[in-house]
Short mmCIF file of C-alpha atoms in Angstrom, two decimals:
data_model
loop_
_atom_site.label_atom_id
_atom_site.label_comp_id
_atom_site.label_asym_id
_atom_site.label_seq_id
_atom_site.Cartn_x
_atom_site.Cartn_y
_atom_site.Cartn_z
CA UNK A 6 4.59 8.82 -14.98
CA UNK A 7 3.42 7.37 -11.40
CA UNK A 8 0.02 6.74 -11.43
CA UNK A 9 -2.39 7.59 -8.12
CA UNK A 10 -4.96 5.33 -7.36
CA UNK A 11 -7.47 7.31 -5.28
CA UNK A 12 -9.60 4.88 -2.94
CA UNK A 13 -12.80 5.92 -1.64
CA UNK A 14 -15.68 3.89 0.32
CA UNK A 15 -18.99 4.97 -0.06
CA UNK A 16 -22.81 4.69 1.54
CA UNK A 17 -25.02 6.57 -0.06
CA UNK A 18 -24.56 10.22 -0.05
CA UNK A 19 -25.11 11.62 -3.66
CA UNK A 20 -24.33 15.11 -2.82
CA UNK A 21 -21.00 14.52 -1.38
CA UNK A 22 -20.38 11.91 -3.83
CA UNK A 23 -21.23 14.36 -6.70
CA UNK A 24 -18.94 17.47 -5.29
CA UNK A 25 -15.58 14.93 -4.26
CA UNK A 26 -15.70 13.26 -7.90
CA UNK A 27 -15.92 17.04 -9.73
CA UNK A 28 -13.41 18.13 -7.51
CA UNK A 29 -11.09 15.03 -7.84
CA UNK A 30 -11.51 15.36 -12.12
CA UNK A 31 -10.99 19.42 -11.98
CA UNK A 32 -8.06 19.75 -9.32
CA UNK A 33 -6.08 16.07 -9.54
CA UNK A 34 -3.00 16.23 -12.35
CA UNK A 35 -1.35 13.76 -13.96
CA UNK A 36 -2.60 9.63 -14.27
CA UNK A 37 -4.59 8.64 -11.81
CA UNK A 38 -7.64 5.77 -11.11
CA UNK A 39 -10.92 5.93 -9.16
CA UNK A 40 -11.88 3.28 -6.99
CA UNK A 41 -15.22 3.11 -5.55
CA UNK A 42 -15.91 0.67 -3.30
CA UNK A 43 -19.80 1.03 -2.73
CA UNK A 44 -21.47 -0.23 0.17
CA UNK A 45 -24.83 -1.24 -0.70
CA UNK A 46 -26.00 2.39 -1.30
CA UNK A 47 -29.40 2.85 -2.34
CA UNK A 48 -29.64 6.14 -3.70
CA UNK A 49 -27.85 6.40 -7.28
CA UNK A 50 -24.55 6.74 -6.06
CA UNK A 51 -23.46 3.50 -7.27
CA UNK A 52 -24.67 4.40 -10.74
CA UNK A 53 -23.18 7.51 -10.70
CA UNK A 54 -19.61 6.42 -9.95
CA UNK A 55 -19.86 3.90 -12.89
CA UNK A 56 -21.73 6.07 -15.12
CA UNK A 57 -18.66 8.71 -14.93
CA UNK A 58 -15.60 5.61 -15.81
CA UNK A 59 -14.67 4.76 -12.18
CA UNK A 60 -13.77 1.25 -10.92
CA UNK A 61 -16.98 0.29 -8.40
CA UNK A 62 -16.60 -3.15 -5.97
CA UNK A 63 -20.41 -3.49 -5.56
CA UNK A 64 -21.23 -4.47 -1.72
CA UNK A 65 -24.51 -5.75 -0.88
CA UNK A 66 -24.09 -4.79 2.79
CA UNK A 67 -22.08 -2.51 4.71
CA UNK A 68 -18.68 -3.09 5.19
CA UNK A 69 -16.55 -1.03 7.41
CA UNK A 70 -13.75 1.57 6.90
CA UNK A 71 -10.38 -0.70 6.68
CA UNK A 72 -12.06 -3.67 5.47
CA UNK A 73 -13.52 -1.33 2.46
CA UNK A 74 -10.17 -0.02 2.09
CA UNK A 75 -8.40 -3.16 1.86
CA UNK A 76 -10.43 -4.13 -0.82
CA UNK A 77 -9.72 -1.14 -3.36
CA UNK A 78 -6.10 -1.69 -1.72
CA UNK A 79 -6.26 -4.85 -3.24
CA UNK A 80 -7.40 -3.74 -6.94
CA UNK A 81 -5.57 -0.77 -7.08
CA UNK A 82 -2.46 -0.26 -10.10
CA UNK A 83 -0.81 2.36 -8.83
CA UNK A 84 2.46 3.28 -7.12
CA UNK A 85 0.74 5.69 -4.85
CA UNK A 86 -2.52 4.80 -3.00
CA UNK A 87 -5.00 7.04 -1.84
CA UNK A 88 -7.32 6.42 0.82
CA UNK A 89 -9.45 9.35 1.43
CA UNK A 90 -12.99 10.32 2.63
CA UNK A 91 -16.31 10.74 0.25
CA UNK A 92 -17.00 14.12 1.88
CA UNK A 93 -13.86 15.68 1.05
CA UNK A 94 -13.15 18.65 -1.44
CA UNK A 95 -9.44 18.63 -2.99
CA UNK A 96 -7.54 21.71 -3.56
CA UNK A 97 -5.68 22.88 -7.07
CA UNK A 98 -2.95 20.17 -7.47
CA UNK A 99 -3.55 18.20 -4.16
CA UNK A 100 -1.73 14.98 -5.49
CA UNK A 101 1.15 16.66 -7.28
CA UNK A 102 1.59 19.00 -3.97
CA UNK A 103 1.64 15.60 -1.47
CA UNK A 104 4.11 13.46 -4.42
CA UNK A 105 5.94 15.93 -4.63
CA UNK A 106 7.10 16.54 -0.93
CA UNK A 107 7.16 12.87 -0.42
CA UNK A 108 9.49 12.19 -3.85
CA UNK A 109 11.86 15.50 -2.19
CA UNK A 110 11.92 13.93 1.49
CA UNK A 111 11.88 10.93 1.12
CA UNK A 112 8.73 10.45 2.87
CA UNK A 113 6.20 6.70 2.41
CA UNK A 114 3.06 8.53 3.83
CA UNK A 115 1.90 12.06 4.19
CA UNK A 116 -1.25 14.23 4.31
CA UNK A 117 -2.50 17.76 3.42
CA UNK A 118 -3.81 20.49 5.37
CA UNK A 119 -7.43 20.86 6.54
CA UNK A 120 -9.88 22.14 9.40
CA UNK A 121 -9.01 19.15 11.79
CA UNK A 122 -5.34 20.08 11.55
CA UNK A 123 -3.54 23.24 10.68
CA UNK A 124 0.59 23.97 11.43
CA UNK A 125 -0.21 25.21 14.93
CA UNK A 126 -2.37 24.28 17.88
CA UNK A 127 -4.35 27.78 17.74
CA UNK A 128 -4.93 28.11 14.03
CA UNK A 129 -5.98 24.33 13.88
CA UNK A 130 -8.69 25.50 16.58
CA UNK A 131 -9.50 29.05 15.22
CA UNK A 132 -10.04 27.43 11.81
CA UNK A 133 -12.33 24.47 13.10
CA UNK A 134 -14.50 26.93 15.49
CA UNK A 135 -14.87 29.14 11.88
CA UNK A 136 -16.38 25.92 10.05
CA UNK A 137 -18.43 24.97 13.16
CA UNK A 138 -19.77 28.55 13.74
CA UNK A 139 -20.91 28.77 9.84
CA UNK A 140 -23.00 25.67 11.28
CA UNK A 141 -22.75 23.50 8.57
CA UNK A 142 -20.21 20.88 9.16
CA UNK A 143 -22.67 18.83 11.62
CA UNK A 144 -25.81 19.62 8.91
CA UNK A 145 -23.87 18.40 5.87
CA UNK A 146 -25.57 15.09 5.39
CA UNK A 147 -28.46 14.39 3.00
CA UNK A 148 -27.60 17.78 1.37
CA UNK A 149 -26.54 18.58 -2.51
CA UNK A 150 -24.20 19.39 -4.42
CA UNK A 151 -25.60 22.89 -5.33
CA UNK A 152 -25.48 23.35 -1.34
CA UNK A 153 -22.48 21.87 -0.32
CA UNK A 154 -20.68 24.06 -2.99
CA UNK A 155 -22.69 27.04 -0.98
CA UNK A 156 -20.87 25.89 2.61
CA UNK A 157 -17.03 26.21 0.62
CA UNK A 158 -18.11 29.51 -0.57
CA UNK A 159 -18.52 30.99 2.83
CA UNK A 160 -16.33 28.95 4.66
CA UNK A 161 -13.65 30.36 1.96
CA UNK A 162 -14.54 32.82 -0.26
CA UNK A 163 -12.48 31.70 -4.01
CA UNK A 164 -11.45 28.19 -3.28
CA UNK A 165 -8.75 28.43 -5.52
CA UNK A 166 -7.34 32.15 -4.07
CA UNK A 167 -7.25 30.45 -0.51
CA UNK A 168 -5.93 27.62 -1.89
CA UNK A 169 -3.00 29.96 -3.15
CA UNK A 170 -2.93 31.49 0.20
CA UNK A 171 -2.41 28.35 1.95
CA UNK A 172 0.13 27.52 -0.71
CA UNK A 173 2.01 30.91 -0.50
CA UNK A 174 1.76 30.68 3.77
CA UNK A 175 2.42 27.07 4.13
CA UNK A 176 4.94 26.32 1.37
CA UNK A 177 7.69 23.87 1.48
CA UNK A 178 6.67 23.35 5.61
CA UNK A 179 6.62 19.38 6.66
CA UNK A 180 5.33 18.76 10.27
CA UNK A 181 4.37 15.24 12.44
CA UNK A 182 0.50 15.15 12.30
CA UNK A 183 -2.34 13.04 11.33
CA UNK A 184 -5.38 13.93 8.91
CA UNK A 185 -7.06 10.65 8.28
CA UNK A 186 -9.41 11.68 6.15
CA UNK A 187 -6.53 11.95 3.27
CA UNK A 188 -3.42 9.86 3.30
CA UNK A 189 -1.46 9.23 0.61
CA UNK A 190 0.84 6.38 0.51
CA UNK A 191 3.70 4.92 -1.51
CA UNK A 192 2.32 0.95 -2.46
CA UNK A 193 5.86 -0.29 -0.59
CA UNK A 194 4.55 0.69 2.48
CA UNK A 195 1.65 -2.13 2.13
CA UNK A 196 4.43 -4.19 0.88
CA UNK A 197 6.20 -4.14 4.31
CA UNK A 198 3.19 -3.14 7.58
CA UNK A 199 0.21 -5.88 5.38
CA UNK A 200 -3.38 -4.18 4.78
CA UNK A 201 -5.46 -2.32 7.57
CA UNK A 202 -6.08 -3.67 10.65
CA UNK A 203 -9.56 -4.79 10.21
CA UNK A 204 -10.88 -4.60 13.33
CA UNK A 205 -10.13 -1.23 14.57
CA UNK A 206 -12.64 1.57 13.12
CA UNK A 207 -9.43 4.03 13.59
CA UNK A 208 -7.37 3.01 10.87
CA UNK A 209 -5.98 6.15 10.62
CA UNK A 210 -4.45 6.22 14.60
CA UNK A 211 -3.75 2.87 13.92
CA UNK A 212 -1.51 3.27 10.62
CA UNK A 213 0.27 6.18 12.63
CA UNK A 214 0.88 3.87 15.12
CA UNK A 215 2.06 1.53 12.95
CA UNK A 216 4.14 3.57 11.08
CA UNK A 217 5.83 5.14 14.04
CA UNK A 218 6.89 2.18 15.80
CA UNK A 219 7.97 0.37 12.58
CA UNK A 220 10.32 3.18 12.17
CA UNK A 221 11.65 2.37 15.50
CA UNK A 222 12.29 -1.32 15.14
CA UNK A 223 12.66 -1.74 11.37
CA UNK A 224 14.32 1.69 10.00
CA UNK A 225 12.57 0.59 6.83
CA UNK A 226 9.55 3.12 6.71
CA UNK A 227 9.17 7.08 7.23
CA UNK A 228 6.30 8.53 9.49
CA UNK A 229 3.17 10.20 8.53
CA UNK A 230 3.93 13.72 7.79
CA UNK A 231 2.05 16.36 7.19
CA UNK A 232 2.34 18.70 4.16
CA UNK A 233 2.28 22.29 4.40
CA UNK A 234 1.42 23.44 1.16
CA UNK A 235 -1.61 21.23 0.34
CA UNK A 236 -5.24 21.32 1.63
CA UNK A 237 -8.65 19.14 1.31
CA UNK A 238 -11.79 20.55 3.05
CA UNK A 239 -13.72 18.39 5.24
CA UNK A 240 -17.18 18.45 5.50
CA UNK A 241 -16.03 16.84 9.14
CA UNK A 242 -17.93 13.43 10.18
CA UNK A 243 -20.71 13.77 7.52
CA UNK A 244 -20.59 10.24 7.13
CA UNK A 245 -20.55 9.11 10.51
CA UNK A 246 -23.77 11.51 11.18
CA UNK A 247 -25.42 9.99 8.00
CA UNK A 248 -27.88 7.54 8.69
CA UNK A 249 -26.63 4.03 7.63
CA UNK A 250 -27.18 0.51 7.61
CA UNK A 251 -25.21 -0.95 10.73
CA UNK A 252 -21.80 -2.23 9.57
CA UNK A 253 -22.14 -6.17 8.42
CA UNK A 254 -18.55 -7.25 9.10
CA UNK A 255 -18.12 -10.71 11.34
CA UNK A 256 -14.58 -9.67 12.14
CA UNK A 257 -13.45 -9.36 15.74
CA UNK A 258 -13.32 -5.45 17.06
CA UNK A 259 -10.91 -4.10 18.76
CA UNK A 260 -10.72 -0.09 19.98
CA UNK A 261 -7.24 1.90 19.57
CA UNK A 262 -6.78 1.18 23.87
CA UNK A 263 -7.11 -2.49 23.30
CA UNK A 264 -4.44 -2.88 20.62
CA UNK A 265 -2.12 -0.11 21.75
CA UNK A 266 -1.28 0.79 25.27
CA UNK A 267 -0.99 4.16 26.83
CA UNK A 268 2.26 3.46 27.50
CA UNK A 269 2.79 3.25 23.50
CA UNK A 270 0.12 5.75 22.56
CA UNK A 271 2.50 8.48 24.92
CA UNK A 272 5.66 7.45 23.14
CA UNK A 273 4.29 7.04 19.47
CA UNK A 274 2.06 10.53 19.49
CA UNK A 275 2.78 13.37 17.76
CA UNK A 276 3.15 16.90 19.26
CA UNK A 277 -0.13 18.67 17.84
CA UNK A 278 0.83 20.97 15.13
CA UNK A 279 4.67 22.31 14.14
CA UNK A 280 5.23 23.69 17.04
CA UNK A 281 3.54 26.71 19.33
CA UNK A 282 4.05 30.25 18.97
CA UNK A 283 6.25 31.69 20.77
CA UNK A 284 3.65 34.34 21.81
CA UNK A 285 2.10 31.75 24.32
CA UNK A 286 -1.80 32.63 23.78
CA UNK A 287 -3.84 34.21 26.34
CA UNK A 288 -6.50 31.73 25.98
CA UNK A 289 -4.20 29.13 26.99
CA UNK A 290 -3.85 30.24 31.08
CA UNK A 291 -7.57 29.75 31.22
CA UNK A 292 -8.66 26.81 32.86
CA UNK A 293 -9.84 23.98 29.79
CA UNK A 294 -13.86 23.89 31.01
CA UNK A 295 -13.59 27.79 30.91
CA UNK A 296 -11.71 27.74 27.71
CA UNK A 297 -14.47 25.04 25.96
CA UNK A 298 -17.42 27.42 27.30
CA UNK A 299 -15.61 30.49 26.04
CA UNK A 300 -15.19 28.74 22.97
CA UNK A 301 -18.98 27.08 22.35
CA UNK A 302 -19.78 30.67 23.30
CA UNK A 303 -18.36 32.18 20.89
CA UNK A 304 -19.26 29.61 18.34
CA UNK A 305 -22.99 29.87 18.66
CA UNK A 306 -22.70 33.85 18.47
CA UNK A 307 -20.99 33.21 15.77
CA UNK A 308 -23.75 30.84 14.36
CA UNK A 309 -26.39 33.28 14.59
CA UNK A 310 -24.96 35.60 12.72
CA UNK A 311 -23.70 33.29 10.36
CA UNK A 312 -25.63 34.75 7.29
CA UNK A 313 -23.63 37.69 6.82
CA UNK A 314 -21.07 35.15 4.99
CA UNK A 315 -23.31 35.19 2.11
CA UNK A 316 -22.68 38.72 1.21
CA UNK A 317 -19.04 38.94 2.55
CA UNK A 318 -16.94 39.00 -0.70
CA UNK A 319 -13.88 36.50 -1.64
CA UNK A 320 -11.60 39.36 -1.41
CA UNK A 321 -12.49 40.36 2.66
CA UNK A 322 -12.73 36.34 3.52
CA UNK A 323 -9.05 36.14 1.83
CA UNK A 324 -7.57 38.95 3.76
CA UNK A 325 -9.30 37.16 7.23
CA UNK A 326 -7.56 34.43 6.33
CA UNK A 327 -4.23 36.06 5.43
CA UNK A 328 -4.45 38.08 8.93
CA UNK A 329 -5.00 34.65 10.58
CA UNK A 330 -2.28 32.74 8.52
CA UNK A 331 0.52 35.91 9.58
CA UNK A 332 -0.96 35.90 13.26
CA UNK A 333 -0.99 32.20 14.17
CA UNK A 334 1.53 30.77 11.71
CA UNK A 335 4.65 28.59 13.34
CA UNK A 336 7.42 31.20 14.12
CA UNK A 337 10.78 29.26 13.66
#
């Protein structure tokens, strides 16, 4: 059986450590490793990881995103590698879901679902205004578990149902994307790009990049796909909100327009979701600064009356969702 090792970097951030480590042991099947690699945090998280079996690189500063990554790259035993984000919440089956597709198509690196990026343009942004109205994905950090657990239950209702839903909707659909805060990769593909790029903070634009053009020259390596039938929740940037200790890497920095140009960020991008609707959206003839005022509008109406959530039963937030999935779903 193919084992996963699942890579994660941490800084602090108990709460979100606490939720992603139940929801890795509940939801992930078959053999799989934990690899924490800690970066000098200060408030038990460390301890926790090793007090519940997991394999912790102890830091005593900061390190960044790839160079953390590289490191549990480095230790890992499996023949898949996960790199994915402390403030993440994995769905019923994630792994097998994302092995699966990848064993059927042939695929070397794919992703699930989540708020940042959905099958279409509109539900991708109808689902990300929902988690920003609730008003929790910028007031995440520094919070517990017992609260964080509160944010998926009105963001979603039954975790598991939607999970279903998004299962039963999305099923069996593959589309070009990026969700960085979850990629799973086959080991070869370390075998034939090397490790991270160390000095860009994007890794994850980066190893699309990478990916893309390697498939262009070399033939050797499949794209980054995304995976219909699979889905993570994000808590969305809780880490980079968090306060931190300032990154202690001496390595040379580079942003995504110094190493790629536009020239090769036009060719190499993907189009955003599966494909649009062939119902063109109203919204869309609206001018963009209308469409973002609209939007941050609606979002802080939204916000205010926010605590109805907490009474709204699973059954009415899986039927919004259902509506939603029907309405704004890819129509081949």
């Amino acid at each position: 059986m193919s084992v996963v090792s699942i890579i994660v970097a941490v800084h602090n951030q108990l709460g979100h450590n606490t939720l992603f480590l139940e929801g890795v042991r509940r939801y992930t099947t078959g053999a799989y490793e934990v690899i924490v690699i800690d970066n000098h945090s200060t408030d038990g998280s460390r301890e926790f990881f090793e007090a519940a079996g997991c394999r912790v690189i102890r830091n005593r500063v900061n390190l960044c995103y790839p160079e953390s990554m590289n490191l549990g790259i480095r230790e890992a035993k499996g023949e898949f590698l996960c790199l994915i984000n402390n403030d993440l919440y994995v769905g019923p089956d994630w792994n097998g879901i994302l092995i699966d597709a990848m064993n059927t198509h042939g695929l070397d690196v794919v992703s699930p679902l989540g708020v940042e990026m959905m099958p279409t343009p509109e539900l991708t942004n109808w689902l990300h205004d929902r988690w920003a109205a609730i008003g929790r994905g910028r007031l995440s950090t520094g919070k517990g578990e017992p609260q964080l657990r509160r944010m998926i239950r009105q963001m979603y209702g039954d975790w598991e149902a939607f999970c279903r839903e998004i299962q039963r909707a999305f099923g069996g659909l593959l589309f070009d994307g990026l969700h960085g805060a979850c990629v799973m990769m086959r080991r070869s593909v370390i075998d034939r790009i090397g490790y991270l790029d160390e000095r860009l903070q994007a890794a994850d634009w980066d190893l699309y990049f990478t990916l893309r053009k390697r498939e262009e020259e070399k033939r050797d390596v499949r794209r980054y796909m995304m995976v219909g039938g699979g889905y993570v929740h994000h808590f969305v940037r809780a880490t980079v909100k968090g306060r931190r200790e300032p990154f202690a890497c001496t390595h040379p920095r580079l942003s995504i327009d110094e190493k790629w140009t536009s020239d090769d960020q036009r060719r190499l991008t993907f189009r955003s979701g599966a494909g649009p609707a062939t119902n063109e959206s109203a919204m869309s003839a609206i001018p963009r600064r209308v469409r973002k005022l609209l939007s941050k509008g609606s979002r802080q109406v939204d916000s205010v009356l926010a605590w109805r959530r907490l009474w709204q039963s699973p059954d009415s937030i899986l039927r919004l969702y259902r509506r939603k999935f029907e309405a704004l779903a890819p129509r081949v």
